[in-house]
Every structure is written in C-alpha cells, then in structure tokens.
Coordinates of C-alpha atoms in Angstrom, one line a residue:
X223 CA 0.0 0.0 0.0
X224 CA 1.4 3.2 -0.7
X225 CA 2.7 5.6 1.7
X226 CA 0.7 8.8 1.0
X227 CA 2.5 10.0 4.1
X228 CA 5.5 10.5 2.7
X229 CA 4.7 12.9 -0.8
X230 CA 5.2 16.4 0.4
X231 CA 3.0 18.6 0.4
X232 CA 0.2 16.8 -0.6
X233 CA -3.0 17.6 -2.6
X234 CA -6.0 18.4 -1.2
X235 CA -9.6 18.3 -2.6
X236 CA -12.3 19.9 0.0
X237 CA -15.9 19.9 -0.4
X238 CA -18.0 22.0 1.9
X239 CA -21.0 23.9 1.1
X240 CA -20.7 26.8 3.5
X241 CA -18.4 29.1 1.3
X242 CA -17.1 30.7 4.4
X243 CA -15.7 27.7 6.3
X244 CA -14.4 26.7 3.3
X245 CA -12.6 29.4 2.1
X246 CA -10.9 29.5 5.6
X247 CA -9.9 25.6 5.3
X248 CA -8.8 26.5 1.8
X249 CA -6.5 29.2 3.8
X250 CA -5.4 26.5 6.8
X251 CA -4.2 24.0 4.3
X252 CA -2.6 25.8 1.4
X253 CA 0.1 26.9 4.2
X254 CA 1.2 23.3 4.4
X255 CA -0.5 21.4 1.1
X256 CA -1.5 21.8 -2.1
X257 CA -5.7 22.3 -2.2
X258 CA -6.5 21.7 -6.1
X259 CA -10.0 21.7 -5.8
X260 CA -13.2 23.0 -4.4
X261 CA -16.9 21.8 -4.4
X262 CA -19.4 22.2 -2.5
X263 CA -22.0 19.4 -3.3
X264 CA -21.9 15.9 -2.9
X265 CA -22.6 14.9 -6.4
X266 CA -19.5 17.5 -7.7
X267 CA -17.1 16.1 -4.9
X268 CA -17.5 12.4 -6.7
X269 CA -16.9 13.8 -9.8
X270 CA -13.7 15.9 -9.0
X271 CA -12.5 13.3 -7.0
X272 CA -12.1 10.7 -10.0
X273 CA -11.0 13.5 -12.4
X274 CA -8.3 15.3 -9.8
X275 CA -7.6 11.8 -7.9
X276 CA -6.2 14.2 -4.7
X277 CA -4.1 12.6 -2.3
X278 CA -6.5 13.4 0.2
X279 CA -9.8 15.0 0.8
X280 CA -11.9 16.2 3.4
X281 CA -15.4 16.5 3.1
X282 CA -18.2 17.6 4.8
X283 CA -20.8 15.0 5.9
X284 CA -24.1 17.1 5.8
X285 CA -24.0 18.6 2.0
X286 CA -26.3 19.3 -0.7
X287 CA -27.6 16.8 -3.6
X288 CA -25.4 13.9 -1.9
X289 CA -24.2 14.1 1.8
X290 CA -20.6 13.6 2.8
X291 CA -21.1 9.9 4.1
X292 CA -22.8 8.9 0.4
X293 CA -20.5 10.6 -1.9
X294 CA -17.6 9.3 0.7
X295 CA -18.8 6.0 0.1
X296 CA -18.9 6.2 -4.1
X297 CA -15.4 7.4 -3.7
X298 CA -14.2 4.6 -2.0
X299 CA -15.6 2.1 -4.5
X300 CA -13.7 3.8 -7.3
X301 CA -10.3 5.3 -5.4
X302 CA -10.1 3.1 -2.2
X303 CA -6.9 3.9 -1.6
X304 CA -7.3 7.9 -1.0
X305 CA -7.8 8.9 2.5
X306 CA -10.8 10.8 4.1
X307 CA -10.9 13.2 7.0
X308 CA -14.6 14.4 7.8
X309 CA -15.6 17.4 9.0
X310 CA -19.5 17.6 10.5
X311 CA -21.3 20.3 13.7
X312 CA -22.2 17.1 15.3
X313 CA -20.3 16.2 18.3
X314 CA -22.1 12.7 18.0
X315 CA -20.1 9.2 19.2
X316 CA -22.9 7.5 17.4
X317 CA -21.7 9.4 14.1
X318 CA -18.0 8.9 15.0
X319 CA -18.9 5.0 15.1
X320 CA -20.7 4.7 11.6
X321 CA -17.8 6.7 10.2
X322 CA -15.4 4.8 11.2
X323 CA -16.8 1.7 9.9
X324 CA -15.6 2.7 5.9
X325 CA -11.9 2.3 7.7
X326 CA -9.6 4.1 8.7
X327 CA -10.3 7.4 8.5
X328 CA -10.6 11.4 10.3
X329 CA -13.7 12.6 12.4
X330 CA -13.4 16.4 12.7
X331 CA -15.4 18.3 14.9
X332 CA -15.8 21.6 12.8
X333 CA -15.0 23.6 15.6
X334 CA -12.3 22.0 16.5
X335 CA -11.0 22.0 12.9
X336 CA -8.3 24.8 13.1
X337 CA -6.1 22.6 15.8
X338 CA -7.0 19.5 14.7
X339 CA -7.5 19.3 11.1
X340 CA -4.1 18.5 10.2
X341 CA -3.2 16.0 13.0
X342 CA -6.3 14.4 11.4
X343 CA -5.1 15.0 7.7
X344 CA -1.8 13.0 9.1
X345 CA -3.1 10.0 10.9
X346 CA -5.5 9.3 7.7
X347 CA -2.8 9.1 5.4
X348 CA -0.9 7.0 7.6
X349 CA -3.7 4.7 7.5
X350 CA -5.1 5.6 11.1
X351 CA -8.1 6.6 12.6
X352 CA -8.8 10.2 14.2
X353 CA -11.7 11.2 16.3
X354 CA -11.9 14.6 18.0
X355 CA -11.1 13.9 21.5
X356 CA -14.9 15.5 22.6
X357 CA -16.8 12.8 20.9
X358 CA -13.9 10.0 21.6
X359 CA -14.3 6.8 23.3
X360 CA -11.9 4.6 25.4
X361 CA -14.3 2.1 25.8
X362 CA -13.7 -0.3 22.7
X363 CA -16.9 -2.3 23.7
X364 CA -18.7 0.6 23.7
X365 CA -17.4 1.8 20.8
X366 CA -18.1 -1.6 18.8
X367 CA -21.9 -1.2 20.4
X368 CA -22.1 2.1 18.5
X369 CA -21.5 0.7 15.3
X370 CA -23.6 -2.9 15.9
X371 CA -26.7 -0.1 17.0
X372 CA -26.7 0.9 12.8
X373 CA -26.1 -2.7 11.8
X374 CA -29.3 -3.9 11.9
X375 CA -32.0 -4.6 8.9
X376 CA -35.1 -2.2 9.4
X377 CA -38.4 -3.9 8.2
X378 CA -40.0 -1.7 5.1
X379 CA -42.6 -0.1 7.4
X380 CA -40.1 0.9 9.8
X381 CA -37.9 2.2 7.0
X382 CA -41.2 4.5 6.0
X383 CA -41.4 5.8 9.8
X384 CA -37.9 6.5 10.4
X385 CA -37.7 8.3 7.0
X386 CA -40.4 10.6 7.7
X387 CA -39.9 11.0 11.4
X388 CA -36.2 12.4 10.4
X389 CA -37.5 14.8 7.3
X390 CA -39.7 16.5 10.3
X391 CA -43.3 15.2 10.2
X392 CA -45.3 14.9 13.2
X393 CA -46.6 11.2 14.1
X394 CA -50.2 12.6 13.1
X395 CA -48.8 13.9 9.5
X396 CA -47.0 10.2 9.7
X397 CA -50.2 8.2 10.4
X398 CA -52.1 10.0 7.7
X399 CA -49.2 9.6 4.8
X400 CA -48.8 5.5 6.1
X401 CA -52.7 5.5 6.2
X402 CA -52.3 3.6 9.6
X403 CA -53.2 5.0 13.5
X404 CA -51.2 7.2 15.6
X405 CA -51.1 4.5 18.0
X406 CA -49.6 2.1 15.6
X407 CA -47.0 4.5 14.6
X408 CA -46.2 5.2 18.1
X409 CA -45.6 1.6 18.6
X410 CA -42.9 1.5 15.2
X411 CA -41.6 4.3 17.1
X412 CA -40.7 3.0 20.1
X413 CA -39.9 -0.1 18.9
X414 CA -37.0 1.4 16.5
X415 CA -35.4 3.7 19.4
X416 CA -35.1 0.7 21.2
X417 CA -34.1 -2.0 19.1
X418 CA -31.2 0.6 17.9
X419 CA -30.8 1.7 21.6
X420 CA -31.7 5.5 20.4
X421 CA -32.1 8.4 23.0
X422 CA -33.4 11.2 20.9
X423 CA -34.8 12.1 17.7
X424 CA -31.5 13.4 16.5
X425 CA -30.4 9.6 16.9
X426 CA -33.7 8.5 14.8
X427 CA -32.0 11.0 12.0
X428 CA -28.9 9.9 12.4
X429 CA -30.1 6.5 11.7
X430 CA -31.7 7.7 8.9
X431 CA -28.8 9.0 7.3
X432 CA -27.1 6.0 7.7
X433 CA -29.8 3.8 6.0
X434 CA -29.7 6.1 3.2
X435 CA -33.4 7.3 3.8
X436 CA -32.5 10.5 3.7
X437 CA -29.9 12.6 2.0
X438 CA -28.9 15.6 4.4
X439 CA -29.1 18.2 1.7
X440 CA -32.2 17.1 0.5
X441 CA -34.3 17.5 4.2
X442 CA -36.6 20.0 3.8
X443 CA -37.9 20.4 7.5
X444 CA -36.1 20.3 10.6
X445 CA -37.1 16.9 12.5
X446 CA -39.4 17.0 15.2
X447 CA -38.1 18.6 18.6
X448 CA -37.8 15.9 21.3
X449 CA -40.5 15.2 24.0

C-alpha cells in the first residue's frame, strides 16, 4: 500500500458547502499542502475526485444533492486507496462509530477543525483513525456497540417511519401519509429507538442517514423537537 504519508506537500480536494468555512480551510491547508480543488456538493465532490484523484480529501458529511457519508462511500468504491478526514457540527459518538466503519479514516469536529485538522489529515494518510477527543471513546466495547446499534436490517414499514420522522413530520402527519393509526406509529416508534438503543430524535436522523433514507441536503424540515 502506498505511503501517501510521505509525498510532500500533498494535494488536497475539499468539499463543503458553507463558502465561508471553506474558504478558511482553503487558507489552513494551502500553508502546508496543495488544495487543487473546491466543491461544495456531494454529487461534484465524486466527480472531482475521480478526475483530480487528490491525495486526500476532506469533506463535509451534511451537504447538498449527496451528503458527505454517500458521496464518501462512491469514492471509496472507485479510489479506495485515497484517504478521508470528515468534518460535521455534530459532536455525535454515534456518528463517529458509523464513520469509522468505511476504515480508517478522520472525524473532525468543525469547531475544532483549526487545531485539529491536520493531526487528522496526518493519521488518515498513515492509515489511522482520528476522532476529535470531545466525541472519543476509550471504551472499545462501547465503541463496537455504536456501530452494531446501525447494523441492523429495518423492516419496510419501519424504513417508512424513520424516513419521515427524520424529514420533520409529526406522528399525526406520519399516520395520515402511512394511512395507519397514531397509535400504531407510536408503537414503530418505540420499537426502532429501542431495538437501535436511540435516545433522541437526533439519533432516529442519524439512523436515517445512515440507512440512506435521507440525503442531508435534500431535508426540507427540521425533525421533530424531542419530548
């Protein structure tokens, strides 16, 4: 395998939507690497990615038309062998742990990313993992629990509830669209957050994502606020 540690400086393909943050990663990196490309949607990061073949890339998870985990997963299909550092707001272990399931790869907390970007950047290439400290575990078990919690097959009807619960509707609005009784949703509910040992709604759209129900660029309403 080859040591992508050891080319100096390295290029550097970053795909965030928020123009801002990305013109300042654009500034953090080009003072040690090479950035040869910019996009800011999912769909344009594959794209880029096969035409520039960077030596690494960070990329946003939660981006339009195809979200960083997706278009991460594409990537690795067709260029296995380039390494990933992603960047997300959400200070989630539960993220962390489906991450890190493609491999080895980085787990940037955006605001953390001016101090630990590059550590990041370096243990990727050097075919290691990196988690920001805050959402770190030193519990392996616990750790290989996170990951088993998104390993598990949803029925069809519970695919239809967590979908829908994540893109914001209510469990009336849900009820109405699955033509079945709030009751009955409640019990797909609370079956789900169970079975996948999920606290809050932000861990039902976490799952989501994961599953591939829902594309974070493509969510339209916020979810529901927890009760």
């Amino acid at each position: 395998m080859r040591q992508w540690c050891e080319k100096s400086p390295l290029s550097v393909l970053i795909a965030d939507d928020h123009t801002i943050f990305l013109e300042a990663l654009r500034s953090l990196l080009e003072k040690t690497h090479v950035v040869i490309g910019t996009v800011t949607d999912g769909r344009s990061l594959v794209t880029e990615a096969v035409r520039l073949k960077p030596d690494v890339i960070i990329v946003d998870i939660g981006m339009p038309l195809l979200n960083g985990l997706d278009a991460a997963c594409r990537i690795r299909e067709l260029l296995p062998k380039i390494p990933l550092v992603f960047l997300t707001m959400q200070d989630d272990a539960n993220l962390a742990a489906a991450v890190l399931e493609m491999g080895n790869v980085g787990f940037v907390l955006k605001q953390a990313a001016a101090k630990e970007l590059l550590t990041a950047i370096d243990a990727a290439c050097r075919g290691k993992s990196f988690v920001s400290p805050k959402v770190r575990t030193d519990d392996w078990v616990e750790q290989r629990s996170r990951v088993a919690q998104f390993s598990k097959v949803l029925t069809p009807r519970q695919c239809d509830v967590v979908q829908l619960s994540a893109e914001g509707y209510s469990m009336k609005e849900i009820a109405a669209r699955l033509n079945l009784s709030i009751k009955t949703i409640e019990f797909h509910k609370k079956h789900i957050m169970n079975a996948f040992n999920l606290k809050t709604n932000a861990d039902l759209f976490l799952l989501a994502i994961k599953e591939r129900l829902i594309s974070v660029g493509g969510v339209n309403r916020a979810p529901e606020a927890d009760h």
